[in-house]
mmCIF file of C-alpha atoms in Angstrom:
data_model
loop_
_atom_site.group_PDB
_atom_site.id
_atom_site.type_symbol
_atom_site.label_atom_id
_atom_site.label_comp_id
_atom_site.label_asym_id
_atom_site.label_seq_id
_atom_site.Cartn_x
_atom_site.Cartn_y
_atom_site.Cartn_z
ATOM 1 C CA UNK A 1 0.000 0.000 0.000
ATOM 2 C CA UNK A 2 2.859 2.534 0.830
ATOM 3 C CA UNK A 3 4.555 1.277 -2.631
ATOM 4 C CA UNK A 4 1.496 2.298 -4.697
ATOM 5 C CA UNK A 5 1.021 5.409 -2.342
ATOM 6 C CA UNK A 6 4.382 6.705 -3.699
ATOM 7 C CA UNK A 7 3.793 5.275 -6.836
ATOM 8 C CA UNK A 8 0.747 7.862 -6.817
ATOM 9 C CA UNK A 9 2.706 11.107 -5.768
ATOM 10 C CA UNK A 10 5.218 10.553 -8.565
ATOM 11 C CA UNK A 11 2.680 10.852 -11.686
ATOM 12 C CA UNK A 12 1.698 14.274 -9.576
ATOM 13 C CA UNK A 13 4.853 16.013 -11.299
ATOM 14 C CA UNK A 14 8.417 15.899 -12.192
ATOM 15 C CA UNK A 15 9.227 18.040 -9.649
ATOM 16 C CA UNK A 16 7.861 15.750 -6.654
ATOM 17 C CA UNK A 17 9.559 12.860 -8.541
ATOM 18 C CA UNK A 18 12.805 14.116 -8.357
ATOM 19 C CA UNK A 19 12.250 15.173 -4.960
ATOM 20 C CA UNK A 20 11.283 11.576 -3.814
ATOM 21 C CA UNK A 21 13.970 10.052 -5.813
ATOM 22 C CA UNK A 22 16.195 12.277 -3.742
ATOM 23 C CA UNK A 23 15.152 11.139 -0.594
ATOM 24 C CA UNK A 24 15.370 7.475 -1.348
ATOM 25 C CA UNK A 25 18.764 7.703 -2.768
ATOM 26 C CA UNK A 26 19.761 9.760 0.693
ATOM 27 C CA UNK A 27 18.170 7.832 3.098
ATOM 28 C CA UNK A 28 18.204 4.477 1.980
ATOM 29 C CA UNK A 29 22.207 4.485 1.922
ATOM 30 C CA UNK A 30 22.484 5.947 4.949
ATOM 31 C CA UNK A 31 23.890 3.571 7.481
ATOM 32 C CA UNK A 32 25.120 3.470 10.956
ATOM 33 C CA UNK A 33 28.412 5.035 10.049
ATOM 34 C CA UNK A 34 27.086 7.130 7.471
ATOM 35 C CA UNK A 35 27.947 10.813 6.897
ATOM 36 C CA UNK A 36 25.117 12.863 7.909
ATOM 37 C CA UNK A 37 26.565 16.480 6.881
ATOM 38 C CA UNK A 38 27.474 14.722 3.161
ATOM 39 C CA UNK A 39 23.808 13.538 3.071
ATOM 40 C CA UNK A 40 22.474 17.055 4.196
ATOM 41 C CA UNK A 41 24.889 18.396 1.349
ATOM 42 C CA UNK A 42 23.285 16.060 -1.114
ATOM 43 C CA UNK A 43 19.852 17.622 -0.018
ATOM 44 C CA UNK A 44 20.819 21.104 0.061
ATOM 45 C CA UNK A 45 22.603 20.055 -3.725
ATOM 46 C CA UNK A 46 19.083 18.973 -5.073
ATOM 47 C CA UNK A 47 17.229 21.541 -2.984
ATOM 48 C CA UNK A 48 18.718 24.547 -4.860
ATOM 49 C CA UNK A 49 18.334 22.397 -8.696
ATOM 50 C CA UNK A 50 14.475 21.944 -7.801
ATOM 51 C CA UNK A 51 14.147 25.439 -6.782
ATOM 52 C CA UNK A 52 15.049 26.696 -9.861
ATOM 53 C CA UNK A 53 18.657 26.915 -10.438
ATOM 54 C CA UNK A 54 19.996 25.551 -13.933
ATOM 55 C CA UNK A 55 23.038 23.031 -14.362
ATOM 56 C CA UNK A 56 25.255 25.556 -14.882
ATOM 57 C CA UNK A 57 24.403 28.134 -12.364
ATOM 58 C CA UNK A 58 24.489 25.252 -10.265
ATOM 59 C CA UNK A 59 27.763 24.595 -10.107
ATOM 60 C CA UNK A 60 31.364 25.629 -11.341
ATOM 61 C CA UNK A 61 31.846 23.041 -14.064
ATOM 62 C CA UNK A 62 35.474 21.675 -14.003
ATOM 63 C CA UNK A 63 37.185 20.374 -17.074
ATOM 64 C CA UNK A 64 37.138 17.035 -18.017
ATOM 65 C CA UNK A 65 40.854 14.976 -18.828
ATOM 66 C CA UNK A 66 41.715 11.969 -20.476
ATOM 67 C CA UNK A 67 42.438 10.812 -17.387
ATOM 68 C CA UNK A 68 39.117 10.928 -15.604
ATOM 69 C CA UNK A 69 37.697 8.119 -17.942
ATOM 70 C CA UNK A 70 38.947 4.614 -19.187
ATOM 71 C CA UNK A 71 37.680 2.819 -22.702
ATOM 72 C CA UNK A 72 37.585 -0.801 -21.989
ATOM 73 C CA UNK A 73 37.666 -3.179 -24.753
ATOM 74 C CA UNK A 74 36.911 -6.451 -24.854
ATOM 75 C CA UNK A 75 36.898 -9.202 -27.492
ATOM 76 C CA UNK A 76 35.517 -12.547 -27.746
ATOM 77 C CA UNK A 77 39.812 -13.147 -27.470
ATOM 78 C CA UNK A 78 39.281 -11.147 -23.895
ATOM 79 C CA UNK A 79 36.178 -11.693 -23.057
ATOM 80 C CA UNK A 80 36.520 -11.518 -19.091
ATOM 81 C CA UNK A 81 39.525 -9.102 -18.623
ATOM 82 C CA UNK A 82 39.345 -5.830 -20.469
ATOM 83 C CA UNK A 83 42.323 -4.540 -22.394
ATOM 84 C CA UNK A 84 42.214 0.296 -21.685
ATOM 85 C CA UNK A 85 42.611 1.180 -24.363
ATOM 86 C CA UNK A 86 45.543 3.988 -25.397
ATOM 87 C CA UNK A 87 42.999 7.256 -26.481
ATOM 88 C CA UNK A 88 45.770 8.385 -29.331
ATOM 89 C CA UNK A 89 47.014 4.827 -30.171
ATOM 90 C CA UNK A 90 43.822 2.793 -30.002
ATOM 91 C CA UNK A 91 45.041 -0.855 -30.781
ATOM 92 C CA UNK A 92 41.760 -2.626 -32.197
ATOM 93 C CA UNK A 93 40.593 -4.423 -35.161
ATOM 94 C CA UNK A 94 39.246 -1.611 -37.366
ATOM 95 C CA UNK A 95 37.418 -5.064 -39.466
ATOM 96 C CA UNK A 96 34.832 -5.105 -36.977
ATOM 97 C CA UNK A 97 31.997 -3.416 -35.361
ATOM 98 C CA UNK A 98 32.471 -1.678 -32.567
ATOM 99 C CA UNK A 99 29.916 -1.071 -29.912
ATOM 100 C CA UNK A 100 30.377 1.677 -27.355
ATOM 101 C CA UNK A 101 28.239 1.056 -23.900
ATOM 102 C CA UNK A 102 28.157 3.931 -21.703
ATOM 103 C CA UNK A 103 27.019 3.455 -17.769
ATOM 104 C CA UNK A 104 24.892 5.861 -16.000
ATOM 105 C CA UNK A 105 24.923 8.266 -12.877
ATOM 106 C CA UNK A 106 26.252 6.220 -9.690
ATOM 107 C CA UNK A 107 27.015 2.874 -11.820
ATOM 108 C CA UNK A 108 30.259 1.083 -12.330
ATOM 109 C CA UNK A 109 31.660 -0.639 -15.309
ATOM 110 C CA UNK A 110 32.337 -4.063 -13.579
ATOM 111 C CA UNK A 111 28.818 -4.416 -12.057
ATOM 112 C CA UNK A 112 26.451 -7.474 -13.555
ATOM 113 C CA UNK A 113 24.253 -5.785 -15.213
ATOM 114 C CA UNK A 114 27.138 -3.784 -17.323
ATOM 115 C CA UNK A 115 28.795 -7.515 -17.624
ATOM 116 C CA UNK A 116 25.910 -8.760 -18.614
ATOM 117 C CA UNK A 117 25.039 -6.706 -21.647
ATOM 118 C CA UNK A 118 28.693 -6.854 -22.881
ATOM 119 C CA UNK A 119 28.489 -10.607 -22.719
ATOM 120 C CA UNK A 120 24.953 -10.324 -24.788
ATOM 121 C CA UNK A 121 26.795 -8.582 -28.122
ATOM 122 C CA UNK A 122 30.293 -11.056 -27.736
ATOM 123 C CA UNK A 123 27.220 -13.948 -27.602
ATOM 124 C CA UNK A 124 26.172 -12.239 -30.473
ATOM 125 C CA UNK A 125 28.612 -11.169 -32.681
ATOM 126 C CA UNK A 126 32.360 -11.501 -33.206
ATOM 127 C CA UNK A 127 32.989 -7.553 -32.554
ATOM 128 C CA UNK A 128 34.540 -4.716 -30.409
ATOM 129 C CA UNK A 129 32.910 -4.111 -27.167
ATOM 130 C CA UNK A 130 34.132 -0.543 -25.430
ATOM 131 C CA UNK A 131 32.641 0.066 -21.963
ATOM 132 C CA UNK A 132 33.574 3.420 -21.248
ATOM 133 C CA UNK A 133 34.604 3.356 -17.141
ATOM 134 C CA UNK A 134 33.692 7.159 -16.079
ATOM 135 C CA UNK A 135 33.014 5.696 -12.284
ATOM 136 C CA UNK A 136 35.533 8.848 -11.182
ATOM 137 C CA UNK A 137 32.543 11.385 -12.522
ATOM 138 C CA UNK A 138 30.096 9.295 -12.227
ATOM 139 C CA UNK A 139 29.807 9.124 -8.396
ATOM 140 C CA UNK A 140 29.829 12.398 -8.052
ATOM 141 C CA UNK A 141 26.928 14.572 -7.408
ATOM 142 C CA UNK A 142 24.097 15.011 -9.651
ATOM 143 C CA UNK A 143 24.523 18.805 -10.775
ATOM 144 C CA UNK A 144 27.963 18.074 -11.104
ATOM 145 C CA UNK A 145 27.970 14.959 -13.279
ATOM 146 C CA UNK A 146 25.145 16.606 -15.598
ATOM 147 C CA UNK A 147 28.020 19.847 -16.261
ATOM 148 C CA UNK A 148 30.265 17.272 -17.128
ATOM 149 C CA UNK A 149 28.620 14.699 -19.609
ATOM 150 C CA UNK A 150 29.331 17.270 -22.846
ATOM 151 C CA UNK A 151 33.058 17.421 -21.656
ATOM 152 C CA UNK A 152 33.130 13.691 -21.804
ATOM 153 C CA UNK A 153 31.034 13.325 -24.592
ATOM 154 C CA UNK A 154 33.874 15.539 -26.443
ATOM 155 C CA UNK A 155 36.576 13.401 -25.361
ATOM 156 C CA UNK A 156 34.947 10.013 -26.692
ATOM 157 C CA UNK A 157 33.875 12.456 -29.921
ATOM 158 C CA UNK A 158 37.143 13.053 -30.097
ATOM 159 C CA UNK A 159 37.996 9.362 -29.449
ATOM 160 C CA UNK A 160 35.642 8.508 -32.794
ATOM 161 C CA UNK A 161 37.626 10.746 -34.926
ATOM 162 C CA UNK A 162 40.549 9.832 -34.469
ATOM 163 C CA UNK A 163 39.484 5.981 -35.144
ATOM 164 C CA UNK A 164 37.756 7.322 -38.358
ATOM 165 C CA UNK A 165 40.597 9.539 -39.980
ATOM 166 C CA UNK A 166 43.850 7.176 -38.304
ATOM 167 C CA UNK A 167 42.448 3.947 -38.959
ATOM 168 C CA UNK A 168 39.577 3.705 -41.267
ATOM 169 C CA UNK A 169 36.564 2.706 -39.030
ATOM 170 C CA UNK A 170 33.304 4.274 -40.554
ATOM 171 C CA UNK A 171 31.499 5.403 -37.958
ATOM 172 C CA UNK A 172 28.519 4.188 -39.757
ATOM 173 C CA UNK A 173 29.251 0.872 -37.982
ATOM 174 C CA UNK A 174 29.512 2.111 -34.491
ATOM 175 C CA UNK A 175 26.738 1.744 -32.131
ATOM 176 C CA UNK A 176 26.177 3.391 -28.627
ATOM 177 C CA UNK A 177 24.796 1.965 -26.226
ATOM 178 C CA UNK A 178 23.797 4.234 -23.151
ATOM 179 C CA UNK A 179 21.681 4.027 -19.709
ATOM 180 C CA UNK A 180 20.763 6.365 -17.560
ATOM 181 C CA UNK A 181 22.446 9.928 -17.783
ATOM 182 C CA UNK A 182 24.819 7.889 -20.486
ATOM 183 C CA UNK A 183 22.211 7.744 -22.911
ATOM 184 C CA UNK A 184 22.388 11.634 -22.955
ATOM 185 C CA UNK A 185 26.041 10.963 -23.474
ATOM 186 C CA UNK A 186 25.570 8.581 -26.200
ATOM 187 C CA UNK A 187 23.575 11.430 -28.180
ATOM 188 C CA UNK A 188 26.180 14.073 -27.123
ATOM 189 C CA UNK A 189 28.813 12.535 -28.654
ATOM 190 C CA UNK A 190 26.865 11.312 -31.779
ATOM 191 C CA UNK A 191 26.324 15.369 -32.176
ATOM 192 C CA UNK A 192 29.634 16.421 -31.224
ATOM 193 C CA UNK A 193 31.091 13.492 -34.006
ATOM 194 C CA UNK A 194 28.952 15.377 -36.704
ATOM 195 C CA UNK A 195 30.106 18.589 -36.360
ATOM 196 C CA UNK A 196 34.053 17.539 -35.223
ATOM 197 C CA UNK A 197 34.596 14.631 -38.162
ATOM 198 C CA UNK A 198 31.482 15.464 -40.575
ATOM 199 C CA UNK A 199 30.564 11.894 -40.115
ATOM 200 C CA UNK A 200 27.341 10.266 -38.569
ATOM 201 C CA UNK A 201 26.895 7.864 -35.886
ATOM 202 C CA UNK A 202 25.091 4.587 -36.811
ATOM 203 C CA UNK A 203 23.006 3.498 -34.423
ATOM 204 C CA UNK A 204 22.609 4.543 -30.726
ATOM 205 C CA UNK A 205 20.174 3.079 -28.320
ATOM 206 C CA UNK A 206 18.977 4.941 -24.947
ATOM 207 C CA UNK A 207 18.711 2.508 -22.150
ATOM 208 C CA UNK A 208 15.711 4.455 -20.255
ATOM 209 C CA UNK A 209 17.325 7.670 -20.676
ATOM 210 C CA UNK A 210 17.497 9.903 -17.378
ATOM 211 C CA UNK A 211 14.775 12.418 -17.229
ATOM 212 C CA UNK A 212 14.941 14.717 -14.447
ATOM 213 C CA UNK A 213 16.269 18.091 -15.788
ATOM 214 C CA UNK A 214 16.472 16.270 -19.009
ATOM 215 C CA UNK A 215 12.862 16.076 -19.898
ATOM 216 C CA UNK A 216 12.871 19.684 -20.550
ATOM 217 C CA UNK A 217 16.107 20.332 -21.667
ATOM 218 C CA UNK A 218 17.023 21.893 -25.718
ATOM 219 C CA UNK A 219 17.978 18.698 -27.903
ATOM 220 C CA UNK A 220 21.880 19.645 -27.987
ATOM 221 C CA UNK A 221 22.210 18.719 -24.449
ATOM 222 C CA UNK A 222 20.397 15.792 -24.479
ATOM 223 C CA UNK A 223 19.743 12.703 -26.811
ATOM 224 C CA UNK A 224 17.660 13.105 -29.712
ATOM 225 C CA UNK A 225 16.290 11.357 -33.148
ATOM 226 C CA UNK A 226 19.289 13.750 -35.198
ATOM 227 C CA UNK A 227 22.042 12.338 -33.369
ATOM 228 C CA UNK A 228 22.434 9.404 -35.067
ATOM 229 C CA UNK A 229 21.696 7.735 -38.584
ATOM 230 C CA UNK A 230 19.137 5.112 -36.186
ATOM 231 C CA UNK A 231 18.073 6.292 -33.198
ATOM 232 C CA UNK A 232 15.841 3.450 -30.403
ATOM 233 C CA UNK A 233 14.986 4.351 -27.168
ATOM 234 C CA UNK A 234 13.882 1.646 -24.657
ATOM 235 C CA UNK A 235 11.239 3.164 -21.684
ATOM 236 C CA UNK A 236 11.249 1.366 -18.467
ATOM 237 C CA UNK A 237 10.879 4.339 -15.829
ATOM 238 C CA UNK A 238 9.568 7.102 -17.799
ATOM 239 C CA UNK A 239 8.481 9.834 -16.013
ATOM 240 C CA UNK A 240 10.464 8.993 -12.866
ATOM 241 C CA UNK A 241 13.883 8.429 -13.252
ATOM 242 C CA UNK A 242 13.271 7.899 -17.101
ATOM 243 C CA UNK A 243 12.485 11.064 -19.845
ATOM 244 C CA UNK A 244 9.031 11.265 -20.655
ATOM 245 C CA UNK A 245 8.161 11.209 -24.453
ATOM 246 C CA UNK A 246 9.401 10.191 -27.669
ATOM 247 C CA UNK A 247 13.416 11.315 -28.146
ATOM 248 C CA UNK A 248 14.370 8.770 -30.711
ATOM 249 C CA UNK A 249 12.962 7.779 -34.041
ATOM 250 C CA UNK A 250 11.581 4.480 -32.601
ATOM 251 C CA UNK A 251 10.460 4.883 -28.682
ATOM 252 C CA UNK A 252 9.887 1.041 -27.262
ATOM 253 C CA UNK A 253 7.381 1.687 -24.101
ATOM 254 C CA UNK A 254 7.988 -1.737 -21.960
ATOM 255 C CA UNK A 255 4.666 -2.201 -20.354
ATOM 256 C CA UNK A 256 3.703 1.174 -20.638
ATOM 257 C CA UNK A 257 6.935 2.360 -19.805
ATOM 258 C CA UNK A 258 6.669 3.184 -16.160
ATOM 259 C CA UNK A 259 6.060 0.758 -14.294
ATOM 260 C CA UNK A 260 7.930 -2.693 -14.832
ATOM 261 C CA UNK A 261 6.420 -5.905 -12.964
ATOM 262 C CA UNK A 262 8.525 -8.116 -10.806
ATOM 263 C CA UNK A 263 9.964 -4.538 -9.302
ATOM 264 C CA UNK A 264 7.797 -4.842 -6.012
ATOM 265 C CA UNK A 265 11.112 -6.468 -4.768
ATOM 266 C CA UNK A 266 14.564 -6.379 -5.959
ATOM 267 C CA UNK A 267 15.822 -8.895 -8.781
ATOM 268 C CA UNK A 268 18.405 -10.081 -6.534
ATOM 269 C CA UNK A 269 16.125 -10.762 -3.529
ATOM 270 C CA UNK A 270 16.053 -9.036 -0.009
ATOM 271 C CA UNK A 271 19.633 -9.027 0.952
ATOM 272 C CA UNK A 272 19.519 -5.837 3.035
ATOM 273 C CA UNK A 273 16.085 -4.071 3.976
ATOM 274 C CA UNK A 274 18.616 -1.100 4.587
ATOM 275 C CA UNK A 275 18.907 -0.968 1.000
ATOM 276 C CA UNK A 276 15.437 -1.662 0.367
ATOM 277 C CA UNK A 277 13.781 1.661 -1.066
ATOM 278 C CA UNK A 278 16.773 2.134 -2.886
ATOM 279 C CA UNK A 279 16.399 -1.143 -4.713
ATOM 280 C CA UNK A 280 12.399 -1.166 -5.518
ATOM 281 C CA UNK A 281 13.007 2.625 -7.043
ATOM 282 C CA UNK A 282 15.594 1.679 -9.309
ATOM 283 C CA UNK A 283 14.326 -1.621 -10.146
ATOM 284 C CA UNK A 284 12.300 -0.013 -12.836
ATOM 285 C CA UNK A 285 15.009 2.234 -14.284
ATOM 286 C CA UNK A 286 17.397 -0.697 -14.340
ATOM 287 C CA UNK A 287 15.478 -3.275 -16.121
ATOM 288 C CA UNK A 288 16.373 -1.364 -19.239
ATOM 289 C CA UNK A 289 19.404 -2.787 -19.705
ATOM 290 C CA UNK A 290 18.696 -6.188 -18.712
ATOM 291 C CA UNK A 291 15.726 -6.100 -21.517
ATOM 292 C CA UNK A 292 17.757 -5.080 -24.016
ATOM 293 C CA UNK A 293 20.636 -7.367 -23.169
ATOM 294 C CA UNK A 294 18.239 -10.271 -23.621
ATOM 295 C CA UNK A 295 17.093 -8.214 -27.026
ATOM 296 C CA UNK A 296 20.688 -8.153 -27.989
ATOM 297 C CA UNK A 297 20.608 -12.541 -27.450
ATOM 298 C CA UNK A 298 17.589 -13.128 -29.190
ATOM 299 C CA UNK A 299 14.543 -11.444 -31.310
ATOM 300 C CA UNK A 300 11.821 -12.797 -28.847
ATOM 301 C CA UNK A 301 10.389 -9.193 -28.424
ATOM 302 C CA UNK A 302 7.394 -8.117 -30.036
ATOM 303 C CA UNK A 303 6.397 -4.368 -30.464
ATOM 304 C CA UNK A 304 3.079 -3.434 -31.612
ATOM 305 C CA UNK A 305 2.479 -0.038 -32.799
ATOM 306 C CA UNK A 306 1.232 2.630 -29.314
ATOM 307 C CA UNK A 307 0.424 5.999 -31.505
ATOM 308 C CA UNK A 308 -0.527 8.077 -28.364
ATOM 309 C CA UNK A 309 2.484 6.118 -26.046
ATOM 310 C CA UNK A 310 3.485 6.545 -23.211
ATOM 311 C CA UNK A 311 -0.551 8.072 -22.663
ATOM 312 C CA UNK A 312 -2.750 6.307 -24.568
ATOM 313 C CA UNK A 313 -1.076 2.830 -23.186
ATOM 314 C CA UNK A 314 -1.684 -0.204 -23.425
ATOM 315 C CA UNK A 315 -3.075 0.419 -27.541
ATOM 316 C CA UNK A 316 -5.596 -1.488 -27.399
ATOM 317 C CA UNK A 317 -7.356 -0.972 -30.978
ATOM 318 C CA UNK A 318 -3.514 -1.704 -32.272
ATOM 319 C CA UNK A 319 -3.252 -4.939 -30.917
ATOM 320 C CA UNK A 320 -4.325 -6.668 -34.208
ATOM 321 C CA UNK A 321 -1.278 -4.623 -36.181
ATOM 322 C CA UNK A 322 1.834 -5.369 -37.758
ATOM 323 C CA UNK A 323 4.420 -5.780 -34.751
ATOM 324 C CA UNK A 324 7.828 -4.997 -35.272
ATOM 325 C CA UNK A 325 11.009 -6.251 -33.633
ATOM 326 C CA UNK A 326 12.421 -4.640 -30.649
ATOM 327 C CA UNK A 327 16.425 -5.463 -30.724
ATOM 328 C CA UNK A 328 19.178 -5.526 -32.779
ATOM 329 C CA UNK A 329 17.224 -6.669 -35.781
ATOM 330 C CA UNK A 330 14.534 -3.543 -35.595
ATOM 331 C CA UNK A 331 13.596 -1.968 -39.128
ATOM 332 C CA UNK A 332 15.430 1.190 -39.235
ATOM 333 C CA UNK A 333 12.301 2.509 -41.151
ATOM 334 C CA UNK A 334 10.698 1.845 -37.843
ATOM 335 C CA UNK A 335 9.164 5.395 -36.448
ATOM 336 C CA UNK A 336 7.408 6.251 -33.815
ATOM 337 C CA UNK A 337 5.935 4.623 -30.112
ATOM 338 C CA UNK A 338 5.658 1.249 -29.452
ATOM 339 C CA UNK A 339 4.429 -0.794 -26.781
ATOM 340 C CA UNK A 340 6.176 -4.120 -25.577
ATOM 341 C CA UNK A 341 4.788 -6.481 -22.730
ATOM 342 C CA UNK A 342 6.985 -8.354 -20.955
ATOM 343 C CA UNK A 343 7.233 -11.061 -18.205
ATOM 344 C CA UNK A 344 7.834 -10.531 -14.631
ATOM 345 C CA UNK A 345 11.232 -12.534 -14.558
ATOM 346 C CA UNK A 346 13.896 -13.592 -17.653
ATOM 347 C CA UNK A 347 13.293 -14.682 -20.298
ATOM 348 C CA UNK A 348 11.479 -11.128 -20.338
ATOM 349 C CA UNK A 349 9.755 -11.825 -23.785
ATOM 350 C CA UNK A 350 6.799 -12.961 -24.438
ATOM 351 C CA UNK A 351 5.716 -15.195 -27.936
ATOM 352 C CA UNK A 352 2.155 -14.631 -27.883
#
């Protein structure tokens, strides 16, 4: 009952959401030997974004160096232990693809989920998996992180050109793969690539791309349908920590795109009701990546066409339409919302 209470108060408005979010990501890692002035600094952090202050009022935005970020490649020769990667002398096979994931606010590159995904496209394909390790940035506060993503997104533009011009790789071929705030990334650096190298990202796909202070936010500092030649976006937590509304040319909406079932606990069980609200409120955000890693696998999931999504959800007079694939195998023609239903547990997809 207190789940669906807060459930409530979040579709009230973005504001409250973020508020909320706040307070569950404060209090719910506070322990017994936690800092309380940090936590009141986090508050008093979030306090003066929600009251009206922009990112960069905010905050004094430092600079951003090659050393506050690692590219990790792996290979299906490496497929465990990840080669970093020199930034000016990248030593890769410019024969394959190459597949860029980027990690989101307060995530590390190591983590399962991460692991997971990277495993899906080596299952996949014999290719070049990058996961770009920002961890230094990305544990940082909110405001701050959000000043920084452009400066980072330059770096890995940067990154791109030098693999295009040096060593041949047509950036046609690259994908990005971003969650979180590193979706926003993802389409920052597909726009930075244009205008630095005249030459077009692929494909990038937006793992439930962050919403607060993105949802209202001009397209060059967030992702958008022009960054890229293909642009999908997979909704699991729009309107709380996801953006609400269409930002790619295809927008998936995974039952509904809110709300994701199985989330009334953690995926990995109860293993500390300390960490409890923290878990169920992510839960949501994070199955993002695990649906798309088990998209990457297999071409299980069926889309059918949600013309009013993420509002006018479930479609229910579109039921008897053409579906379309959600995964690596989705028509780039493909335009527009659609919705996908899912299971509670994996496999996620459903065959009916």
């Amino acid at each position: 009952l207190i789940y669906n209470a807060i459930i409530t108060l979040l579709f009230v408005s973005e504001m409250k959401t973020f508020l909320i979010t706040v307070f569950i990501f404060v209090f719910a890692t506070q322990d017994a030997n936690a800092d309380v002035r940090r936590n009141a600094s986090i508050l008093s952090n979030f306090e003066n974004i929600i009251k009206g202050q922009t990112v960069a009022d905010a905050v004094t935005c430092e600079n951003v160096s090659n050393e506050d970020f690692e590219l990790l490649l792996y290979t299906r020769k490496n497929p465990m232990y990840a080669i970093s990667i020199d930034k000016q002398s990248p030593d890769l096979d410019s024969n394959k693809k190459l597949v860029i994931i980027i990690h989101g606010w307060g995530q590390l590159p190591y983590d399962n989920k991460m692991q997971n995904l990277k495993n899906a496209y080596l299952n996949r394909y014999d290719t070049n998996v990058i996961i770009v390790n920002w961890e230094k940035l990305a544990l940082d506060y909110y405001r701050s992180i959000m000043c920084k993503v452009p400066k980072l997104g330059q770096k890995i533009a940067e990154f791109l050109c030098t693999l295009n011009k040096n060593y041949g790789i047509d950036l046609d071929d690259v994908h990005l793969v971003g969650h979180c705030v590193g979706a926003h990334m993802a389409g920052i650096i597909g726009q930075t690539t244009n205008s630095m190298c005249q030459e077009q990202i692929g494909r990038i796909t937006g793992l439930d791309p962050m919403g607060p202070l993105y949802n209202n936010a001009p397209k060059p500092q967030r992702l958008d349908a022009s960054d890229a030649n293909f642009v999908d976006i997979i909704h699991t937590n729009a309107g709380f920590l996801g953006y609400h509304g269409n930002c790619g040319h295809v927008d998936f909406y995974v039952n509904c795109g809110a709300i994701q079932v199985g989330c009334a606990l953690p995926d990995d069980g109860l293993k500390s009701t300390t960490h409890l609200p923290l878990s169920i409120g992510t839960c949501h955000h994070m199955r993002s990546i695990d649906i798309w890693a088990e998209a990457v696998e297999t071409d299980n999931f069926k889309a059918t066409p949600c013309y009013y999504c993420p509002m006018g959800c479930p479609p229910v007079l579109s039921m008897n339409k053409e579906k379309i694939i959600m995964g690596e195998k989705c028509p780039k023609n493909a335009k527009g919302g659609y919705y996908v239903k899912t299971d509670d547990k994996r496999p996620y997809a459903l065959f009916s």
